[in-house]
Every structure is written in structure tokens, then in C-alpha cells.
Amino acid sequence: MEKFVISGGKALKGTVRISGAKNAAVAILPAVLLADEPCTVENLPNISDVSTILKAMRELGAEVKLVNKTTVWIDPRGVDSYIVTKQMAEGMRASSYFMGALLGRMNRARVAPPGGCDFGVRPIDQHIKGFEALGAKVTIENGMVDAKAMELRGASIYLDVVSVGATINIMLAATKVKGLTVIENAAREPHIVDLANFLNSMGADIMGAGTGMIKIRGVEHLRGTDYSIIPDQIEAGTYMVAAAATMGDVVIDNVTPKHLESIAAKLKEMGATVEEGEESVRVCMSERPKRCNVKTMPHPGFPTDMQPQIATILAIADGTSIVTEGVWDSRFRYVEQLTLMGADIQVDGKMAVVTGVKELRSAPVKAVDLRAGAAMIIAGLMAEGITEIEEIDHIDRGYEEVVEKFSALGADIKRVYYPDNTTVLKQA
Ligand code: EPZ
């Protein structure tokens, strides 16, 4: 097993290059299954969520060749299976995108429900509502979601909650069906726009992505394409917060500054200087952060995937801040870990009251999920002394070369192997 060992207290300085967006990659790769020709996808992040999806695509019958570390060539023509087993789906939240992609390709999908981060119940009722509106019959049997149709047809679908996953899944299922599909109350995240741009580059007819109403006019064929994925908004935001939290001065490069506005606004409120370049942002901080309130919302609001990281910097702010979670029912599991490091945070339902302390102290902690893990890294970088973070496989799911990138900014962070005691106990 592996853990991160961080010797904190050093200001981050230098330039970090942001990788391709995880949440765009996990939608665009299954979307390749809709193509009638091979596709090349560039700027892929080198993370375990991507390798899990590529492995599943091979098992479905696609030919997958890595061109280099960030580029993959995929020929979907050999795909002859519509089944994504529990084993194939394990550990990836985005397995649900195989439902929309396989349904769109073969009018049939049998997919194990998603794994990924545990924020309590993660329903898929809106995905199912969308598939049914398009004409599929959806059942859940033996823990597998089964969707089938003789023929799908365009439909109008109003989402009861703004759901990224349901919006993407309906786009995937509807791209090649007859007629017009309209998604109302659609999610507007940058990765939804990226997926639409990818599908349109193959000949799809999708309009309105990035607004609350997406119109998809079905097309018969999708040709191959060569497409480069957008930079990762959340990876960039994580380095922005880490720069400010360590009183550092960091240029975050290869980003889309527009996607980072809500994060920049909060850091400025805390007293950081944030300078936007054309494809970069520079974040510097020279004083103890000021308190501020944060509420997470669907895009263009403050992203829920930045909530643990922003609460971590607020843990050392001068004053008391309120952090309200507006997307997930339960996303404060990391708070227990932060309190081990001396943070003073009281959680009441979807709200956390963060009373700033002067400094965090190092402690052994766990990455309870992906972004919680990112928050633990930031906390470890802030705290004097040695912080050990276990269960880092969560972090590897979504952050490319996290040790290398932070080390290049002057952080003292190492990946350390240690024996798995639970295995020893099981064998004993
Ligand atoms: C995506 O998850 C992201 N994952 C999550 O990022 C992110 O936190 C989330 O969107 C919100 O931005 C990927 O893109 C792979 P949702 P998703 O459907 O699609 C409710 C990360 O850290 N809901 O937008 O699963 C749901 O309970 C990950 O990178 C329903 O009620 O999220 C939640 O409260 C973690 N019924 C809200 O909608 C449904 O059918 C938003 O969920 C679907 C969702």
C-alpha cells in the first residue's frame, strides 16, 4: 500500500502545468463508442479513472492504442458487447456513461452501477427518466442497470435536479437517435460543453451546451475525429488554493481562466492576489487569509469539487466562515480528518461553521474521497511537521503526477510504500 508523507510549512513557488480534465475525459472516452470510425483523443490526464475506462473499452471490444502519455487512439468498430460488469465498473463513478453510450450505439446497455466517491446516496433516477423518455425500457436486476429499446426517438426531458451525469448520459443516448431531443434544466459545467464540442467535431448536431437548454438533433453517422480535452478546472483550483494556503506565489498554467472565476473570486475575498493571463492564473498570498462564506452550486456557481479544499484554507483564516454544500447531501466526511490536524469545524447538515485557528498541526490522516484527499494534501503542506496521508488511491483517481507537480513547486512530499496490515491480519 502507499501513502503520502508531507513535511509542511513551505511556501509553494513556481509554475505548474494543469492536465486535461478528468470529468471531461470520463465522458468523452465512452462517447467514442458512438463513432463509426477511429478517434484520437489528446490531452488525456494520466490518472487511474482514465485507465479504468480504457480497460473497460478494450473489454467491450474496442481497439485502444496509447500514442503517447496523453494521447490515445481508439477504434470502436469491433465493440460487440453491451455489458459493463461490476468488476469493470469498480472504482469509477463514470461507469454510468457507458449506459448512454452503449444505448446510443446498440439500443442496449447492461451496466453495473457506478463506484467512485462516496457522498452517501448517489441516485441515477434522472438518467433513467431520460432514457425512458427516449423510449428505452429500464430495469434494475441483480445489481445491474439494464436499458433496452427497439428504437430510440428524440424527446423533451426536463431534469428535476441539475445533474451533470444525467445531462451527459442523455446527450450520449440521444446523439444518434431520430428526431430532436431537448434537455431542459441541463447542467452547464465546462465538461458538458467539451463533450458537445467533441460530438459535434464528429458530425453531431448539438446546440446550447453551456446553457440550461440543450438541443440535440439526431444524426445517423458520426465520423472519426482528433480532439483535445479542456484543462482540468478542479486540478487548477486545487493548486490555486494550495498556493494561497502556503503563502506562496504560483503560476497555474494551461488553464481556461474563465472556468476559474468563482474560485479566484473567493481567494481574492480572502486577500490573495489573482492575476489572469491568457491561459494561466497567478496566485500569491502574503498574509493570513480573511474569513469568507462559500456556497457550492452547479456551474457557474462555486464548484462542489472545490469545497473540501476551500474549507481547508478557511480553517486557518482570521475569523469564522460558513461553508454551505449546495449540491451533495453529504460531503463533509473529510472534516473529521481536518479536526485531527487542529481545525475547528462544526458540521450541521449541509453547513459547516469553520472557526479559523492560527495554524494546523501535522497528524496521520486519510483521504476519504478524491477531493477530500486533495484537501489533506493542502492541509499537510500548511502544517509544520510531518503529515502522513493514507488511502491515496482516491487521489490517484483524479490527480496526475501529484507528487511530481507539488515537488516542482518546492513542496516536500513523497509517495511511500508500506505493508498492508489488514492482509497480514487476514492471513494470520
Ligand atoms: C459529477 O458527478 C462529477 N463527476 C462530480 O465530481 C461532481 O461532484 C458532480 O458532477 C457535481 O458537479 C463526474 O463528472 C464524473 P450530479 P455526478 O448528477 O454526475 C443529484 C469529482 O470529485 N442527482 O451532477 O454524479 C445528486 O444526488 C466528482 O471529480 C439526483 O438526485 O453528479 C446530487 O445531489 C465527485 N438524481 C446532484 O443531483 C440523479 O439521477 C448533482 O449530481 C442524478 C443526480
mmCIF file of N, CA and C and ligand atoms in Angstrom, residues 22-24 26-27 49 53 92-97 114 116-129 159-168 187 189 191-192 232-234 297-299 302-306 309 325-331 350 369-372 397-399, ligand 1:
data_model
loop_
_atom_site.group_PDB
_atom_site.id
_atom_site.type_symbol
_atom_site.label_atom_id
_atom_site.label_comp_id
_atom_site.label_asym_id
_atom_site.label_seq_id
_atom_site.Cartn_x
_atom_site.Cartn_y
_atom_site.Cartn_z
ATOM 1 N N LYS A 22 -10.369 15.576 -15.922
ATOM 2 C CA LYS A 22 -10.869 14.222 -15.613
ATOM 3 C C LYS A 22 -12.332 14.076 -16.004
ATOM 4 N N ASN A 23 -13.163 15.026 -15.573
ATOM 5 C CA ASN A 23 -14.601 14.826 -15.761
ATOM 6 C C ASN A 23 -15.044 15.014 -17.215
ATOM 7 N N ALA A 24 -14.183 15.631 -18.043
ATOM 8 C CA ALA A 24 -14.444 15.649 -19.488
ATOM 9 C C ALA A 24 -13.971 14.317 -20.092
ATOM 10 N N VAL A 26 -13.726 11.362 -18.776
ATOM 11 C CA VAL A 26 -14.548 10.178 -18.462
ATOM 12 C C VAL A 26 -15.884 10.184 -19.211
ATOM 13 N N ALA A 27 -16.238 11.315 -19.805
ATOM 14 C CA ALA A 27 -17.436 11.363 -20.655
ATOM 15 C C ALA A 27 -17.061 11.168 -22.123
ATOM 16 N N ASP A 49 -8.659 6.778 -13.108
ATOM 17 C CA ASP A 49 -10.021 6.750 -13.656
ATOM 18 C C ASP A 49 -9.992 6.561 -15.182
ATOM 19 N N ILE A 53 -11.314 3.224 -17.477
ATOM 20 C CA ILE A 53 -12.261 3.334 -18.601
ATOM 21 C C ILE A 53 -11.674 2.712 -19.866
ATOM 22 N N MET A 92 -14.938 3.368 -10.473
ATOM 23 C CA MET A 92 -15.135 4.570 -11.317
ATOM 24 C C MET A 92 -16.589 5.018 -11.280
ATOM 25 N N ARG A 93 -16.785 6.257 -10.909
ATOM 26 C CA ARG A 93 -18.107 6.840 -10.859
ATOM 27 C C ARG A 93 -18.718 6.899 -12.263
ATOM 28 N N ALA A 94 -17.822 7.105 -13.243
ATOM 29 C CA ALA A 94 -18.310 7.396 -14.583
ATOM 30 C C ALA A 94 -18.746 6.156 -15.353
ATOM 31 N N SER A 95 -18.824 4.991 -14.724
ATOM 32 C CA SER A 95 -19.280 3.811 -15.463
ATOM 33 C C SER A 95 -20.667 4.069 -16.027
ATOM 34 N N SER A 96 -21.425 4.959 -15.371
ATOM 35 C CA SER A 96 -22.792 5.205 -15.835
ATOM 36 C C SER A 96 -22.806 5.778 -17.257
ATOM 37 N N TYR A 97 -21.709 6.437 -17.686
ATOM 38 C CA TYR A 97 -21.687 6.986 -19.047
ATOM 39 C C TYR A 97 -21.673 5.887 -20.111
ATOM 40 N N PRO A 114 -22.392 2.786 -10.744
ATOM 41 C CA PRO A 114 -21.080 3.402 -10.542
ATOM 42 C C PRO A 114 -20.508 3.215 -9.144
ATOM 43 N N GLY A 116 -16.728 4.948 -7.394
ATOM 44 C CA GLY A 116 -16.242 6.323 -7.245
ATOM 45 C C GLY A 116 -16.460 6.872 -5.856
ATOM 46 N N CYS A 117 -16.504 8.200 -5.733
ATOM 47 C CA CYS A 117 -16.523 8.839 -4.419
ATOM 48 C C CYS A 117 -17.841 8.591 -3.695
ATOM 49 N N ASP A 118 -17.747 8.388 -2.396
ATOM 50 C CA ASP A 118 -18.915 8.072 -1.584
ATOM 51 C C ASP A 118 -19.383 9.317 -0.843
ATOM 52 N N PHE A 119 -20.430 9.959 -1.355
ATOM 53 C CA PHE A 119 -21.021 11.092 -0.631
ATOM 54 C C PHE A 119 -22.413 10.700 -0.162
ATOM 55 N N GLY A 120 -22.584 9.459 0.267
ATOM 56 C CA GLY A 120 -23.907 8.987 0.629
ATOM 57 C C GLY A 120 -24.588 8.492 -0.626
ATOM 58 N N VAL A 121 -25.919 8.639 -0.683
ATOM 59 C CA VAL A 121 -26.687 8.110 -1.819
ATOM 60 C C VAL A 121 -26.341 8.914 -3.076
ATOM 61 N N ARG A 122 -26.062 8.213 -4.175
ATOM 62 C CA ARG A 122 -25.823 8.914 -5.447
ATOM 63 C C ARG A 122 -26.836 8.378 -6.464
ATOM 64 N N PRO A 123 -28.038 8.968 -6.468
ATOM 65 C CA PRO A 123 -29.129 8.419 -7.283
ATOM 66 C C PRO A 123 -28.885 8.577 -8.786
ATOM 67 N N ILE A 124 -29.570 7.735 -9.582
ATOM 68 C CA ILE A 124 -29.497 7.871 -11.043
ATOM 69 C C ILE A 124 -30.903 7.970 -11.643
ATOM 70 N N ASP A 125 -31.873 8.379 -10.815
ATOM 71 C CA ASP A 125 -33.255 8.446 -11.300
ATOM 72 C C ASP A 125 -33.412 9.389 -12.503
ATOM 73 N N GLN A 126 -32.641 10.469 -12.552
ATOM 74 C CA GLN A 126 -32.771 11.412 -13.675
ATOM 75 C C GLN A 126 -32.184 10.838 -14.965
ATOM 76 N N HIS A 127 -31.148 10.002 -14.825
ATOM 77 C CA HIS A 127 -30.589 9.315 -16.006
ATOM 78 C C HIS A 127 -31.684 8.394 -16.575
ATOM 79 N N ILE A 128 -32.304 7.639 -15.651
ATOM 80 C CA ILE A 128 -33.312 6.654 -16.068
ATOM 81 C C ILE A 128 -34.513 7.367 -16.695
ATOM 82 N N LYS A 129 -34.907 8.477 -16.074
ATOM 83 C CA LYS A 129 -36.022 9.260 -16.625
ATOM 84 C C LYS A 129 -35.717 9.682 -18.080
ATOM 85 N N LEU A 159 -35.110 18.037 -16.463
ATOM 86 C CA LEU A 159 -34.433 17.416 -15.308
ATOM 87 C C LEU A 159 -34.942 18.054 -14.011
ATOM 88 N N ASP A 160 -35.350 17.216 -13.078
ATOM 89 C CA ASP A 160 -35.863 17.726 -11.799
ATOM 90 C C ASP A 160 -34.748 18.308 -10.938
ATOM 91 N N VAL A 161 -33.535 17.761 -11.097
ATOM 92 C CA VAL A 161 -32.367 18.369 -10.439
ATOM 93 C C VAL A 161 -31.318 18.596 -11.514
ATOM 94 N N VAL A 162 -30.498 19.633 -11.309
ATOM 95 C CA VAL A 162 -29.431 19.890 -12.282
ATOM 96 C C VAL A 162 -28.370 18.811 -12.078
ATOM 97 N N SER A 163 -28.313 17.872 -12.995
ATOM 98 C CA SER A 163 -27.386 16.743 -12.840
ATOM 99 C C SER A 163 -26.413 16.691 -14.017
ATOM 100 N N VAL A 164 -25.126 16.742 -13.687
ATOM 101 C CA VAL A 164 -24.078 16.619 -14.711
ATOM 102 C C VAL A 164 -24.202 15.257 -15.394
ATOM 103 N N GLY A 165 -24.290 14.211 -14.570
ATOM 104 C CA GLY A 165 -24.309 12.848 -15.109
ATOM 105 C C GLY A 165 -25.507 12.596 -16.002
ATOM 106 N N ALA A 166 -26.688 13.033 -15.557
ATOM 107 C CA ALA A 166 -27.892 12.788 -16.359
ATOM 108 C C ALA A 166 -27.824 13.578 -17.670
ATOM 109 N N THR A 167 -27.334 14.826 -17.594
ATOM 110 C CA THR A 167 -27.219 15.645 -18.819
ATOM 111 C C THR A 167 -26.308 14.933 -19.824
ATOM 112 N N ILE A 168 -25.161 14.452 -19.340
ATOM 113 C CA ILE A 168 -24.201 13.789 -20.240
ATOM 114 C C ILE A 168 -24.792 12.490 -20.795
ATOM 115 N N ALA A 187 -27.354 20.656 -16.888
ATOM 116 C CA ALA A 187 -26.146 21.153 -16.211
ATOM 117 C C ALA A 187 -25.306 21.934 -17.229
ATOM 118 N N GLU A 189 -21.768 22.675 -16.784
ATOM 119 C CA GLU A 189 -20.332 22.583 -16.460
ATOM 120 C C GLU A 189 -19.478 22.616 -17.734
ATOM 121 N N HIS A 191 -17.245 20.666 -18.712
ATOM 122 C CA HIS A 191 -17.056 19.358 -19.374
ATOM 123 C C HIS A 191 -18.271 18.978 -20.210
ATOM 124 N N ILE A 192 -19.429 19.593 -19.941
ATOM 125 C CA ILE A 192 -20.604 19.327 -20.794
ATOM 126 C C ILE A 192 -20.404 19.999 -22.147
ATOM 127 N N ASP A 232 -8.186 20.845 -16.731
ATOM 128 C CA ASP A 232 -8.987 20.450 -15.572
ATOM 129 C C ASP A 232 -9.210 21.633 -14.620
ATOM 130 N N GLN A 233 -10.463 22.046 -14.544
ATOM 131 C CA GLN A 233 -10.855 23.179 -13.693
ATOM 132 C C GLN A 233 -10.531 22.895 -12.215
ATOM 133 N N ILE A 234 -10.787 21.674 -11.777
ATOM 134 C CA ILE A 234 -10.655 21.371 -10.344
ATOM 135 C C ILE A 234 -9.191 21.132 -9.968
ATOM 136 N N MET A 297 -22.539 25.434 -5.702
ATOM 137 C CA MET A 297 -23.718 25.442 -6.580
ATOM 138 C C MET A 297 -23.311 24.788 -7.903
ATOM 139 N N PRO A 298 -24.297 24.331 -8.689
ATOM 140 C CA PRO A 298 -23.940 23.904 -10.052
ATOM 141 C C PRO A 298 -23.282 25.072 -10.810
ATOM 142 N N HIS A 299 -22.491 24.759 -11.843
ATOM 143 C CA HIS A 299 -21.809 25.775 -12.650
ATOM 144 C C HIS A 299 -22.804 26.796 -13.195
ATOM 145 N N PHE A 302 -19.899 28.244 -7.343
ATOM 146 C CA PHE A 302 -18.646 27.703 -6.799
ATOM 147 C C PHE A 302 -18.729 26.170 -6.819
ATOM 148 N N PRO A 303 -17.731 25.480 -7.425
ATOM 149 C CA PRO A 303 -17.862 24.025 -7.618
ATOM 150 C C PRO A 303 -17.794 23.229 -6.317
ATOM 151 N N THR A 304 -18.713 22.288 -6.183
ATOM 152 C CA THR A 304 -18.692 21.385 -5.024
ATOM 153 C C THR A 304 -17.370 20.627 -4.945
ATOM 154 N N ASP A 305 -16.749 20.362 -6.105
ATOM 155 C CA ASP A 305 -15.491 19.596 -6.096
ATOM 156 C C ASP A 305 -14.322 20.409 -5.542
ATOM 157 N N MET A 306 -14.561 21.692 -5.222
ATOM 158 C CA MET A 306 -13.537 22.523 -4.563
ATOM 159 C C MET A 306 -13.895 22.799 -3.105
ATOM 160 N N GLN A 309 -11.249 21.665 -0.356
ATOM 161 C CA GLN A 309 -10.011 22.442 -0.453
ATOM 162 C C GLN A 309 -10.209 23.857 0.102
ATOM 163 N N GLU A 325 -22.912 23.405 1.514
ATOM 164 C CA GLU A 325 -22.860 22.481 0.385
ATOM 165 C C GLU A 325 -24.219 22.499 -0.320
ATOM 166 N N GLY A 326 -24.230 22.956 -1.557
ATOM 167 C CA GLY A 326 -25.499 23.104 -2.264
ATOM 168 C C GLY A 326 -25.734 22.047 -3.326
ATOM 169 N N VAL A 327 -24.853 21.052 -3.421
ATOM 170 C CA VAL A 327 -25.030 20.025 -4.457
ATOM 171 C C VAL A 327 -25.266 18.643 -3.844
ATOM 172 N N TRP A 328 -24.359 18.207 -2.968
ATOM 173 C CA TRP A 328 -24.458 16.857 -2.397
ATOM 174 C C TRP A 328 -25.049 16.915 -0.992
ATOM 175 N N ASP A 329 -25.772 15.827 -0.617
ATOM 176 C CA ASP A 329 -26.341 15.758 0.736
ATOM 177 C C ASP A 329 -25.253 15.616 1.786
ATOM 178 N N SER A 330 -24.190 14.920 1.417
ATOM 179 C CA SER A 330 -23.206 14.570 2.439
ATOM 180 C C SER A 330 -21.803 14.689 1.847
ATOM 181 N N ARG A 331 -21.150 15.835 2.070
ATOM 182 C CA ARG A 331 -19.792 15.951 1.542
ATOM 183 C C ARG A 331 -18.866 16.570 2.588
ATOM 184 N N LYS A 350 -26.044 20.467 5.897
ATOM 185 C CA LYS A 350 -25.315 20.847 4.682
ATOM 186 C C LYS A 350 -24.433 22.074 4.916
ATOM 187 N N ASP A 369 -12.091 10.592 0.260
ATOM 188 C CA ASP A 369 -12.503 10.542 -1.148
ATOM 189 C C ASP A 369 -11.535 11.407 -1.954
ATOM 190 N N LEU A 370 -11.783 11.551 -3.240
ATOM 191 C CA LEU A 370 -10.820 12.234 -4.116
ATOM 192 C C LEU A 370 -10.505 13.671 -3.673
ATOM 193 N N ARG A 371 -11.536 14.506 -3.574
ATOM 194 C CA ARG A 371 -11.269 15.930 -3.257
ATOM 195 C C ARG A 371 -10.924 16.104 -1.786
ATOM 196 N N ALA A 372 -11.450 15.201 -0.934
ATOM 197 C CA ALA A 372 -11.038 15.206 0.470
ATOM 198 C C ALA A 372 -9.536 14.946 0.537
ATOM 199 N N ARG A 397 -6.937 8.605 -8.464
ATOM 200 C CA ARG A 397 -8.044 8.512 -9.427
ATOM 201 C C ARG A 397 -8.183 9.795 -10.245
ATOM 202 N N GLY A 398 -7.779 10.929 -9.638
ATOM 203 C CA GLY A 398 -8.099 12.192 -10.311
ATOM 204 C C GLY A 398 -6.989 13.215 -10.432
ATOM 205 N N TYR A 399 -5.824 12.984 -9.850
ATOM 206 C CA TYR A 399 -4.734 13.972 -9.936
ATOM 207 C C TYR A 399 -3.514 13.334 -10.578
HETATM 208 C C1 EPZ B 1 -20.400 14.865 -11.394
HETATM 209 O O1 EPZ B 1 -20.968 13.802 -10.651
HETATM 210 C C2 EPZ B 1 -18.916 14.828 -11.122
HETATM 211 N N1 EPZ B 1 -18.393 13.551 -11.560
HETATM 212 C C3 EPZ B 1 -18.653 15.047 -9.638
HETATM 213 O O2 EPZ B 1 -17.262 15.180 -9.476
HETATM 214 C C4 EPZ B 1 -19.297 16.361 -9.196
HETATM 215 O O3 EPZ B 1 -19.204 16.489 -7.786
HETATM 216 C C5 EPZ B 1 -20.764 16.418 -9.601
HETATM 217 O O4 EPZ B 1 -20.914 16.135 -11.013
HETATM 218 C C6 EPZ B 1 -21.413 17.774 -9.353
HETATM 219 O O5 EPZ B 1 -20.692 18.775 -10.022
HETATM 220 C C7 EPZ B 1 -18.103 13.363 -12.835
HETATM 221 O O6 EPZ B 1 -18.247 14.244 -13.678
HETATM 222 C C8 EPZ B 1 -17.550 12.037 -13.209
HETATM 223 P P1 EPZ B 1 -24.687 15.060 -10.481
HETATM 224 P P2 EPZ B 1 -22.463 13.335 -10.944
HETATM 225 O O7 EPZ B 1 -25.505 14.060 -11.204
HETATM 226 O O8 EPZ B 1 -22.738 13.485 -12.381
HETATM 227 C C9 EPZ B 1 -28.482 14.606 -7.548
HETATM 228 C C10 EPZ B 1 -15.138 14.726 -8.584
HETATM 229 O O9 EPZ B 1 -14.702 14.976 -7.431
HETATM 230 N N2 EPZ B 1 -28.939 13.616 -8.540
HETATM 231 O O10 EPZ B 1 -24.499 16.398 -11.091
HETATM 232 O O11 EPZ B 1 -22.640 12.027 -10.313
HETATM 233 C C11 EPZ B 1 -27.270 14.107 -6.760
HETATM 234 O O12 EPZ B 1 -27.651 13.327 -5.652
HETATM 235 C C12 EPZ B 1 -16.531 14.164 -8.770
HETATM 236 O O13 EPZ B 1 -14.486 14.879 -9.611
HETATM 237 C C13 EPZ B 1 -30.232 13.103 -8.424
HETATM 238 O O14 EPZ B 1 -30.982 13.434 -7.494
HETATM 239 O O15 EPZ B 1 -23.265 14.427 -10.116
HETATM 240 C C14 EPZ B 1 -26.593 15.402 -6.390
HETATM 241 O O16 EPZ B 1 -27.189 15.915 -5.241
HETATM 242 C C15 EPZ B 1 -17.142 13.731 -7.486
HETATM 243 N N3 EPZ B 1 -30.647 12.190 -9.363
HETATM 244 C C16 EPZ B 1 -26.909 16.339 -7.568
HETATM 245 O O17 EPZ B 1 -28.017 15.738 -8.248
HETATM 246 C C17 EPZ B 1 -29.866 11.809 -10.397
HETATM 247 O O18 EPZ B 1 -30.314 10.989 -11.217
HETATM 248 C C18 EPZ B 1 -25.776 16.515 -8.574
HETATM 249 O O19 EPZ B 1 -25.318 15.252 -9.026
HETATM 250 C C19 EPZ B 1 -28.575 12.335 -10.508
HETATM 251 C C20 EPZ B 1 -28.137 13.245 -9.566
#
